[in-house]
Short mmCIF file of C-alpha atoms in Angstrom, two decimals:
data_model
loop_
_atom_site.label_atom_id
_atom_site.label_comp_id
_atom_site.label_asym_id
_atom_site.label_seq_id
_atom_site.Cartn_x
_atom_site.Cartn_y
_atom_site.Cartn_z
CA MET O 1 -6.61 -26.52 -18.83
CA SER O 2 -3.36 -28.12 -18.69
CA LEU O 3 -0.22 -26.56 -17.10
CA ALA O 4 3.39 -27.19 -17.41
CA TYR O 5 5.64 -29.37 -15.03
CA ALA O 6 7.88 -27.46 -12.51
CA GLN O 7 11.53 -28.36 -11.83
CA SER O 8 12.29 -29.48 -8.27
CA THR O 9 13.19 -27.17 -5.48
CA ASP O 10 13.31 -27.47 -1.80
CA VAL O 11 9.71 -26.22 -1.23
CA PRO O 12 6.74 -28.12 -2.28
CA LEU O 13 6.09 -27.85 -6.03
CA ALA O 14 2.81 -27.12 -7.83
CA LEU O 15 3.26 -29.60 -10.72
CA SER O 16 0.01 -29.12 -12.73
CA ALA O 17 -3.56 -27.73 -12.57
CA LYS O 18 -6.80 -28.84 -14.34
CA ILE O 19 -10.13 -27.04 -14.57
CA GLU O 20 -13.11 -29.06 -15.80
CA GLY O 21 -16.82 -28.58 -15.84
CA ASN O 22 -19.68 -26.52 -17.13
CA ASP O 23 -21.93 -23.51 -16.14
CA LYS O 24 -23.28 -25.21 -13.17
CA ALA O 25 -20.39 -27.19 -11.60
CA MET O 26 -16.81 -27.55 -12.07
CA ALA O 27 -13.67 -29.19 -10.45
CA ILE O 28 -10.21 -27.55 -9.95
CA THR O 29 -7.51 -30.10 -9.47
CA LEU O 30 -4.00 -28.99 -8.44
CA VAL O 31 -1.14 -31.63 -8.27
CA PHE O 32 1.76 -31.17 -5.83
CA ASP O 33 4.88 -33.31 -5.27
CA ARG O 34 4.02 -33.74 -1.75
CA GLU O 35 1.00 -33.22 0.76
CA VAL O 36 0.33 -29.73 1.29
CA GLU O 37 -1.94 -27.60 3.63
CA VAL O 38 -4.18 -25.15 2.21
CA ALA O 39 -6.29 -22.28 3.58
CA PRO O 40 -9.10 -21.31 1.13
CA GLN O 41 -11.08 -17.97 1.28
CA LEU O 42 -13.69 -16.20 -0.87
CA LEU O 43 -13.73 -12.80 -2.14
CA ASN O 44 -16.13 -10.98 -4.17
CA HIS O 45 -15.99 -7.93 -6.74
CA PRO O 46 -15.01 -10.03 -8.80
CA TRP O 47 -15.80 -13.50 -7.54
CA ARG O 48 -12.62 -15.38 -6.50
CA LEU O 49 -11.39 -18.50 -4.88
CA VAL O 50 -8.13 -17.61 -2.95
CA LEU O 51 -5.95 -20.50 -1.87
CA ASP O 52 -3.00 -19.72 0.75
CA PHE O 53 -0.21 -22.26 1.21
CA GLN O 54 3.15 -22.15 2.80
CA ARG O 55 5.85 -21.38 0.22
CA LEU O 56 5.51 -23.19 -3.18
CA GLY O 57 7.56 -23.51 -6.29
CA PHE O 58 5.56 -22.81 -9.48
CA GLY O 59 6.02 -23.96 -13.09
CA PHE O 60 2.55 -23.17 -14.50
CA GLU O 61 2.03 -22.08 -18.09
CA ILE O 62 -1.66 -21.20 -18.71
CA ASP O 63 -3.38 -22.58 -21.84
CA GLN O 64 -6.89 -21.23 -21.84
CA ALA O 65 -7.94 -23.35 -24.72
CA ASP O 66 -8.45 -26.22 -22.45
CA TRP O 67 -10.59 -24.51 -19.73
CA SER O 68 -14.15 -25.59 -19.05
CA GLY O 69 -16.44 -24.41 -16.36
CA PHE O 70 -16.93 -20.88 -15.08
CA ALA O 71 -13.41 -19.83 -14.22
CA THR O 72 -12.14 -16.75 -16.15
CA ASP O 73 -8.58 -16.34 -14.76
CA MET O 74 -5.82 -17.95 -12.73
CA ARG O 75 -2.84 -16.27 -11.18
CA TRP O 76 -0.34 -17.21 -8.58
CA GLY O 77 2.77 -16.07 -6.61
CA ASP O 78 4.60 -15.43 -3.46
CA MET O 79 2.85 -13.25 -0.68
CA SER O 80 5.94 -13.37 1.43
CA ASP O 81 9.14 -15.21 2.11
CA VAL O 82 7.09 -18.00 3.58
CA ASN O 83 3.71 -17.98 1.97
CA SER O 84 2.23 -18.50 -1.56
CA ARG O 85 -1.09 -17.87 -3.06
CA ILE O 86 -3.20 -19.20 -6.15
CA ILE O 87 -6.23 -17.31 -7.19
CA PHE O 88 -9.03 -18.38 -9.40
CA GLU O 89 -11.20 -15.56 -10.78
CA MET O 90 -14.88 -16.68 -11.77
CA ASP O 91 -17.60 -15.09 -13.94
CA LYS O 92 -20.45 -15.94 -11.39
CA PRO O 93 -20.84 -16.43 -7.56
CA PHE O 94 -20.15 -20.08 -6.48
CA SER O 95 -19.95 -22.28 -3.45
CA ILE O 96 -17.34 -24.90 -2.40
CA VAL O 97 -19.06 -28.15 -2.15
CA GLN O 98 -16.09 -30.37 -1.20
CA VAL O 99 -12.35 -30.40 -0.84
CA ASP O 100 -10.45 -33.64 -1.39
CA THR O 101 -6.86 -34.69 -1.07
CA ARG O 102 -5.60 -37.86 -2.89
CA LYS O 103 -2.33 -39.48 -3.07
CA ASN O 104 -1.49 -40.65 -6.61
CA ALA O 105 0.07 -44.17 -6.04
CA LYS O 106 1.69 -44.11 -9.43
CA ASN O 107 4.11 -41.37 -9.01
CA ASP O 108 3.72 -40.33 -5.27
CA THR O 109 2.12 -37.00 -6.00
CA PHE O 110 -0.71 -35.36 -4.11
CA SER O 111 -3.85 -33.93 -5.79
CA LEU O 112 -6.02 -31.27 -4.19
CA ILE O 113 -9.47 -31.20 -5.60
CA PHE O 114 -12.00 -28.36 -5.19
CA SER O 115 -15.57 -29.10 -6.21
CA LEU O 116 -17.53 -25.97 -6.92
CA ASN O 117 -21.17 -25.24 -7.77
CA HIS O 118 -22.68 -22.28 -9.14
CA SER O 119 -24.75 -20.29 -6.60
CA ASP O 120 -26.55 -16.94 -6.00
CA SER O 121 -24.88 -13.77 -4.77
CA ASP O 122 -26.55 -14.10 -1.35
CA THR O 123 -25.22 -17.43 -0.75
CA PHE O 124 -21.86 -16.46 -1.78
CA ASN O 125 -21.78 -13.42 0.30
CA ALA O 126 -22.91 -15.51 3.43
CA ALA O 127 -20.20 -18.03 2.74
CA MET O 128 -17.61 -15.25 2.34
CA ILE O 129 -18.50 -13.65 5.69
CA ASP O 130 -18.58 -16.94 7.52
CA ASN O 131 -15.10 -17.64 6.01
CA MET O 132 -13.68 -14.42 7.42
CA ARG O 133 -15.29 -15.04 10.83
CA THR O 134 -13.71 -18.46 11.21
CA ASN O 135 -10.26 -16.97 10.14
CA ALA O 136 -9.57 -19.51 7.46
CA VAL O 137 -6.79 -17.51 6.02
CA VAL O 138 -3.29 -18.70 6.64
CA GLN O 139 -1.62 -16.65 9.32
CA ARG O 140 0.68 -13.94 7.80
CA SER O 141 4.22 -13.51 8.87
CA SER O 142 4.71 -10.45 10.92
CA LYS O 143 5.37 -7.32 9.20
CA SER O 144 8.73 -7.02 10.40
CA ASP O 145 9.80 -10.31 8.87
CA ARG O 146 7.67 -9.76 5.78
CA LEU O 147 8.82 -6.26 5.05
CA GLY O 148 12.28 -6.36 6.37
CA VAL O 149 12.11 -3.73 9.11
CA SER O 150 15.74 -2.50 9.43
CA SER O 151 17.51 -2.56 12.70
CA LYS O 152 18.68 1.02 11.85
CA LEU O 153 15.30 2.36 13.04
CA ASN O 154 16.50 1.88 16.56
CA LYS O 155 19.68 3.92 16.09
CA THR O 156 20.20 7.57 16.11
CA LYS O 157 17.98 8.66 13.23
CA LYS O 158 19.30 9.90 9.94
CA PHE O 159 16.89 11.39 7.31
CA THR O 160 14.98 8.20 6.35
CA VAL O 161 13.43 7.49 2.78
CA VAL O 162 11.21 4.46 2.31
CA ILE O 163 11.51 3.23 -1.35
CA ASP O 164 8.59 1.24 -2.44
CA PRO O 165 9.08 -1.01 -5.63
CA GLY O 166 5.58 -1.46 -6.88
CA HIS O 167 3.72 -4.53 -7.30
CA GLY O 168 5.50 -7.99 -6.82
CA GLY O 169 4.71 -11.65 -6.21
CA ILE O 170 1.43 -12.65 -7.36
CA ASP O 171 0.89 -8.95 -8.90
CA PRO O 172 3.03 -8.64 -11.84
CA GLY O 173 2.01 -4.96 -12.75
CA ALA O 174 2.18 -3.96 -16.25
CA VAL O 175 3.69 -6.00 -18.86
CA GLY O 176 5.81 -4.28 -21.70
CA ARG O 177 5.42 -4.75 -25.44
CA GLY O 178 8.59 -6.89 -25.32
CA ARG O 179 7.29 -8.83 -22.13
CA THR O 180 9.09 -6.86 -19.67
CA LEU O 181 7.52 -7.09 -16.16
CA GLU O 182 6.95 -4.05 -14.31
CA LYS O 183 7.42 -5.72 -10.81
CA GLU O 184 10.90 -6.83 -11.91
CA ILE O 185 12.15 -3.52 -13.60
CA VAL O 186 10.99 -1.34 -10.51
CA LEU O 187 12.68 -3.70 -8.08
CA ALA O 188 15.88 -3.50 -9.92
CA PHE O 189 15.71 0.24 -10.04
CA SER O 190 14.70 0.51 -6.32
CA LYS O 191 17.70 -1.68 -5.29
CA GLU O 192 19.95 0.66 -7.28
CA LEU O 193 18.60 3.70 -5.73
CA LYS O 194 18.84 2.27 -2.25
CA ALA O 195 22.63 1.17 -3.18
CA ARG O 196 23.36 4.77 -4.08
CA PHE O 197 22.24 6.14 -0.63
CA ASP O 198 23.94 3.21 1.10
CA GLU O 199 27.25 4.10 -0.65
CA GLU O 200 26.89 7.85 0.44
CA GLY O 201 25.85 7.06 3.93
CA ASP O 202 23.86 10.31 4.54
CA VAL O 203 20.30 9.15 3.99
CA ASP O 204 18.91 5.97 5.56
CA ALA O 205 17.17 4.15 2.63
CA ILE O 206 14.83 1.09 3.33
CA LEU O 207 12.96 -0.97 0.73
CA THR O 208 9.40 -2.14 1.25
CA ARG O 209 10.35 -5.28 -0.54
CA ASP O 210 13.67 -6.73 -1.65
CA SER O 211 12.47 -9.71 -3.51
CA ASP O 212 9.65 -10.94 -5.48
CA VAL O 213 6.81 -10.76 -2.97
CA PHE O 214 3.39 -9.34 -2.74
CA ILE O 215 2.78 -6.49 -0.14
CA SER O 216 -0.71 -4.96 0.23
CA LEU O 217 -0.98 -1.21 -0.31
CA ASN O 218 -2.00 -0.57 3.28
CA ASP O 219 1.07 -2.61 4.53
CA ARG O 220 3.28 -0.37 2.37
CA VAL O 221 1.74 2.65 3.93
CA GLN O 222 1.86 1.33 7.40
CA PHE O 223 5.55 0.36 6.86
CA ALA O 224 6.51 3.82 6.00
CA ARG O 225 4.80 5.32 9.02
CA GLN O 226 6.30 2.59 11.32
CA SER O 227 9.62 3.33 9.94
CA ASN O 228 9.26 7.07 10.90
CA ALA O 229 10.01 7.71 7.32
CA ASP O 230 10.70 11.35 6.37
CA LEU O 231 9.83 10.48 2.76
CA PHE O 232 8.11 7.79 0.76
CA ILE O 233 8.78 7.12 -2.81
CA SER O 234 6.72 4.45 -4.78
CA ILE O 235 8.42 3.40 -8.00
CA HIS O 236 6.35 2.37 -10.87
CA ALA O 237 6.49 1.82 -14.90
CA ASP O 238 2.92 1.69 -16.00
CA SER O 239 1.15 0.92 -19.20
CA ILE O 240 -1.51 3.00 -20.68
CA ARG O 241 -3.44 2.56 -23.87
CA GLU O 242 -2.11 5.51 -25.59
CA LYS O 243 1.21 3.68 -26.89
CA TYR O 244 2.60 6.97 -28.05
CA VAL O 245 2.78 8.50 -24.55
CA ARG O 246 6.28 8.36 -22.95
CA GLY O 247 8.34 9.93 -20.24
CA ALA O 248 8.49 10.16 -16.47
CA THR O 249 5.79 11.35 -14.26
CA VAL O 250 5.83 12.40 -10.54
CA TYR O 251 2.36 11.94 -8.76
CA THR O 252 1.11 13.36 -5.48
CA ILE O 253 -2.25 12.52 -3.77
CA SER O 254 -5.49 14.33 -4.35
CA ASP O 255 -9.07 13.34 -4.12
CA LYS O 256 -9.63 14.75 -7.56
CA ALA O 257 -7.44 13.65 -10.50
CA SER O 258 -5.46 16.22 -12.40
CA ASP O 259 -6.47 14.72 -15.67
CA SER O 260 -7.92 11.42 -17.27
CA VAL O 261 -4.58 9.81 -17.63
CA ALA O 262 -3.75 10.48 -13.88
CA ALA O 263 -7.12 9.09 -13.05
CA ARG O 264 -6.75 5.81 -14.97
CA ILE O 265 -3.18 5.24 -13.71
CA ALA O 266 -4.44 5.47 -10.20
CA GLU O 267 -7.31 3.28 -10.76
CA SER O 268 -5.03 0.69 -12.21
CA GLU O 269 -2.44 1.00 -9.33
CA ASN O 270 -5.19 0.87 -6.57
CA ARG O 271 -6.24 -2.61 -8.15
CA ALA O 272 -3.15 -4.29 -6.74
CA ASP O 273 -4.80 -5.42 -3.63
CA GLU O 274 -7.69 -6.96 -5.59
CA ILE O 275 -5.20 -8.89 -7.84
CA GLY O 276 -3.39 -9.99 -4.74
CA GLY O 277 -6.55 -11.35 -3.14
CA ILE O 278 -6.79 -8.66 -0.30
CA ASN O 279 -10.15 -7.92 1.25
CA PHE O 280 -10.90 -4.25 1.55
CA ALA O 281 -12.85 -4.94 4.76
CA ASP O 282 -9.60 -5.33 6.59
CA GLU O 283 -8.63 -1.61 6.05
CA PRO O 284 -8.50 0.71 9.07
CA GLU O 285 -11.72 2.48 9.63
CA ASP O 286 -10.21 5.86 9.19
CA VAL O 287 -9.18 5.18 5.64
CA ALA O 288 -11.88 7.30 4.24
CA ASP O 289 -10.92 10.36 6.09
CA ILE O 290 -7.30 10.46 5.09
CA LEU O 291 -7.68 12.73 2.20
CA VAL O 292 -9.68 15.15 4.16
CA ASP O 293 -7.00 14.92 6.79
CA LEU O 294 -4.25 15.51 4.35
CA ALA O 295 -5.84 18.68 3.34
CA ARG O 296 -5.59 20.15 6.93
CA ARG O 297 -2.01 19.15 7.45
CA GLU O 298 1.32 20.22 5.98
CA THR O 299 2.07 16.79 4.79
CA LEU O 300 0.63 17.40 1.29
CA GLY O 301 2.82 20.55 0.96
CA PHE O 302 5.95 18.66 1.63
CA SER O 303 4.86 16.04 -0.93
CA VAL O 304 4.44 18.80 -3.57
CA GLN O 305 7.73 20.29 -2.64
CA PHE O 306 9.45 17.09 -3.20
CA ALA O 307 7.59 16.35 -6.45
CA ARG O 308 8.64 19.63 -7.83
CA LEU O 309 12.27 19.04 -6.90
CA ALA O 310 12.13 15.62 -8.56
CA VAL O 311 10.60 16.95 -11.75
CA SER O 312 13.24 19.69 -11.80
CA LYS O 313 16.16 17.16 -11.53
CA LEU O 314 14.74 14.50 -13.73
CA LYS O 315 14.27 16.97 -16.60
CA GLU O 316 17.96 17.38 -16.74
CA GLU O 317 18.44 13.66 -17.89
CA THR O 318 15.35 12.15 -19.30
CA LYS O 319 12.13 12.80 -21.17
CA MET O 320 9.14 13.91 -19.15
CA ILE O 321 5.44 13.54 -19.80
CA LYS O 322 3.57 16.81 -20.57
CA ASN O 323 2.80 18.52 -17.30
CA PRO O 324 5.08 15.96 -15.31
CA HIS O 325 3.68 16.84 -11.80
CA ARG O 326 0.26 15.30 -11.71
CA HIS O 327 -2.05 14.20 -8.90
CA ALA O 328 -4.85 11.50 -8.14
CA GLY O 329 -6.17 9.26 -5.58
CA PHE O 330 -3.29 6.87 -5.13
CA ARG O 331 -4.08 4.66 -2.03
CA VAL O 332 -0.44 4.00 -1.60
CA LEU O 333 0.25 7.73 -1.00
CA ARG O 334 -2.20 8.20 1.70
CA ALA O 335 -0.04 8.19 4.83
CA PRO O 336 -1.22 11.39 6.66
CA ASP O 337 2.23 12.07 8.36
CA VAL O 338 4.75 11.02 5.66
CA PRO O 339 5.34 13.16 2.54
CA SER O 340 4.66 10.65 -0.29
CA VAL O 341 5.11 10.56 -4.19
CA LEU O 342 4.72 8.15 -6.84
CA ILE O 343 7.38 8.16 -9.63
CA GLU O 344 6.40 6.56 -12.99
CA LEU O 345 9.96 6.13 -14.61
CA GLY O 346 8.42 5.61 -17.98
CA TYR O 347 5.58 3.67 -19.73
CA LEU O 348 6.06 0.01 -20.58
CA SER O 349 3.35 0.54 -23.18
CA ASN O 350 5.83 2.66 -25.21
CA ALA O 351 8.65 0.65 -26.89
CA GLU O 352 11.23 3.46 -26.42
CA ASP O 353 10.54 3.71 -22.67
CA GLU O 354 10.48 -0.02 -22.26
CA LYS O 355 13.94 -0.22 -24.08
CA GLN O 356 15.29 2.63 -21.89
CA LEU O 357 14.14 1.21 -18.61
CA LYS O 358 16.10 -2.04 -19.47
CA GLN O 359 19.38 -0.03 -19.92
CA ALA O 360 21.51 0.06 -16.58
CA PRO O 361 23.35 3.40 -17.70
CA TRP O 362 20.13 5.05 -18.09
CA ARG O 363 18.70 3.85 -14.83
CA ALA O 364 21.94 5.00 -13.12
CA LYS O 365 21.50 8.67 -14.38
CA ILE O 366 17.95 8.48 -13.12
CA VAL O 367 18.95 7.21 -9.79
CA ASP O 368 21.38 10.08 -9.49
CA LYS O 369 18.75 12.65 -10.21
CA ILE O 370 16.30 11.26 -7.66
CA ALA O 371 19.13 10.92 -5.08
CA GLU O 372 19.87 14.57 -5.59
CA SER O 373 16.31 15.37 -5.29
CA VAL O 374 16.01 13.60 -1.88
CA THR O 375 19.30 15.16 -0.56
CA ARG O 376 17.90 18.71 -1.33
CA PHE O 377 14.44 17.89 0.16
CA ALA O 378 16.29 16.58 3.29
CA GLU O 379 18.34 19.99 3.59
CA LEU O 380 15.14 22.02 3.03
CA SER O 381 13.27 19.89 5.64
CA GLY O 382 15.91 20.84 8.09
CA ARG O 383 16.76 17.21 8.97
CA ARG O 384 20.28 16.03 9.93
CA LEU O 385 21.97 14.38 6.94
CA SER O 386 24.76 12.62 8.82
CA VAL O 387 25.01 11.14 12.22
CA ALA O 388 28.69 11.70 12.10
CA ASN O 389 28.59 15.60 11.74
CA GLY O 390 27.39 16.00 15.37
CA LYS O 391 24.81 18.71 14.80
CA SER O 392 21.13 19.02 13.93
CA ASN O 393 19.60 21.68 11.61
#
């Protein structure tokens, strides 16, 4: 496999990659413009080699025709403002035999070479567990730095909405028929929605990400809770196999999906951590109990209340999917104490929706309707909309 050359930046550049071998052994060679430090880890389901670096520049263009060995996929991207990740997915368990770094005297580049052998599942799992115990993963930046916690949280509190642009960094999300990336379109929309709230000043709007970085589903949930959010809105534009399906949808959480489409969408969105190379063993121990907990609390009722408001407003400006309020087991909506919804702006698998999502005037209309929904929800929730008015409801 040969990959394209990247242009120079102020961060180390990943210049090229090569994968060579057979079903029993293979070598992965990554070439950089300078020496880099790497922290490898192993993950299963599927079998993956995950490489963490300080921030890199990328210029890869995959050509699978040259692949040999047992690698089936390669992806890369930023995990934060200071870290990047490259992931190799394999079709069988493996072991790392050797890691070499070589300086290439001809052009002053550095090669990072991973020699891998096919192994059995027990050997792979033992190595993966040992890898976790020795804490080989590059230290993540703090959540405050990575997610951009606002200093406004320490001031007199307004009604706070956390806006969550789905996917990001190494996880592109859906890809439209015209090659539109979900991670880019939802980030643009989320910034526009935040700008609307900032302009009016009555609602404190915070983004989980404001750049092209990967954030785990659990970190998104915890960020909303740590922000003392009154509402969490995750913004998406998914893709489904029924290309004719189009229109906006508003989802709330449930342990049982409302329909097969909702179930498939939730399954797809819940794979975000797998794509980003996150180990589910790192999840809090009480995660499995959250759906039960939600059923005992009023939070789900508030989530449903906002979902109905949003559907009512969105219908005024855009096409909605049939039965537009649906529910499924979205992991990003599991905060037990923050009303949470996931809004599909449309489906990138539909040509008309994709075209619409790229149009700023259409997005502006949808921004207005979601903002109106949030304002109305805040009023119904009895929260103070303006610090300046000097009273609480």
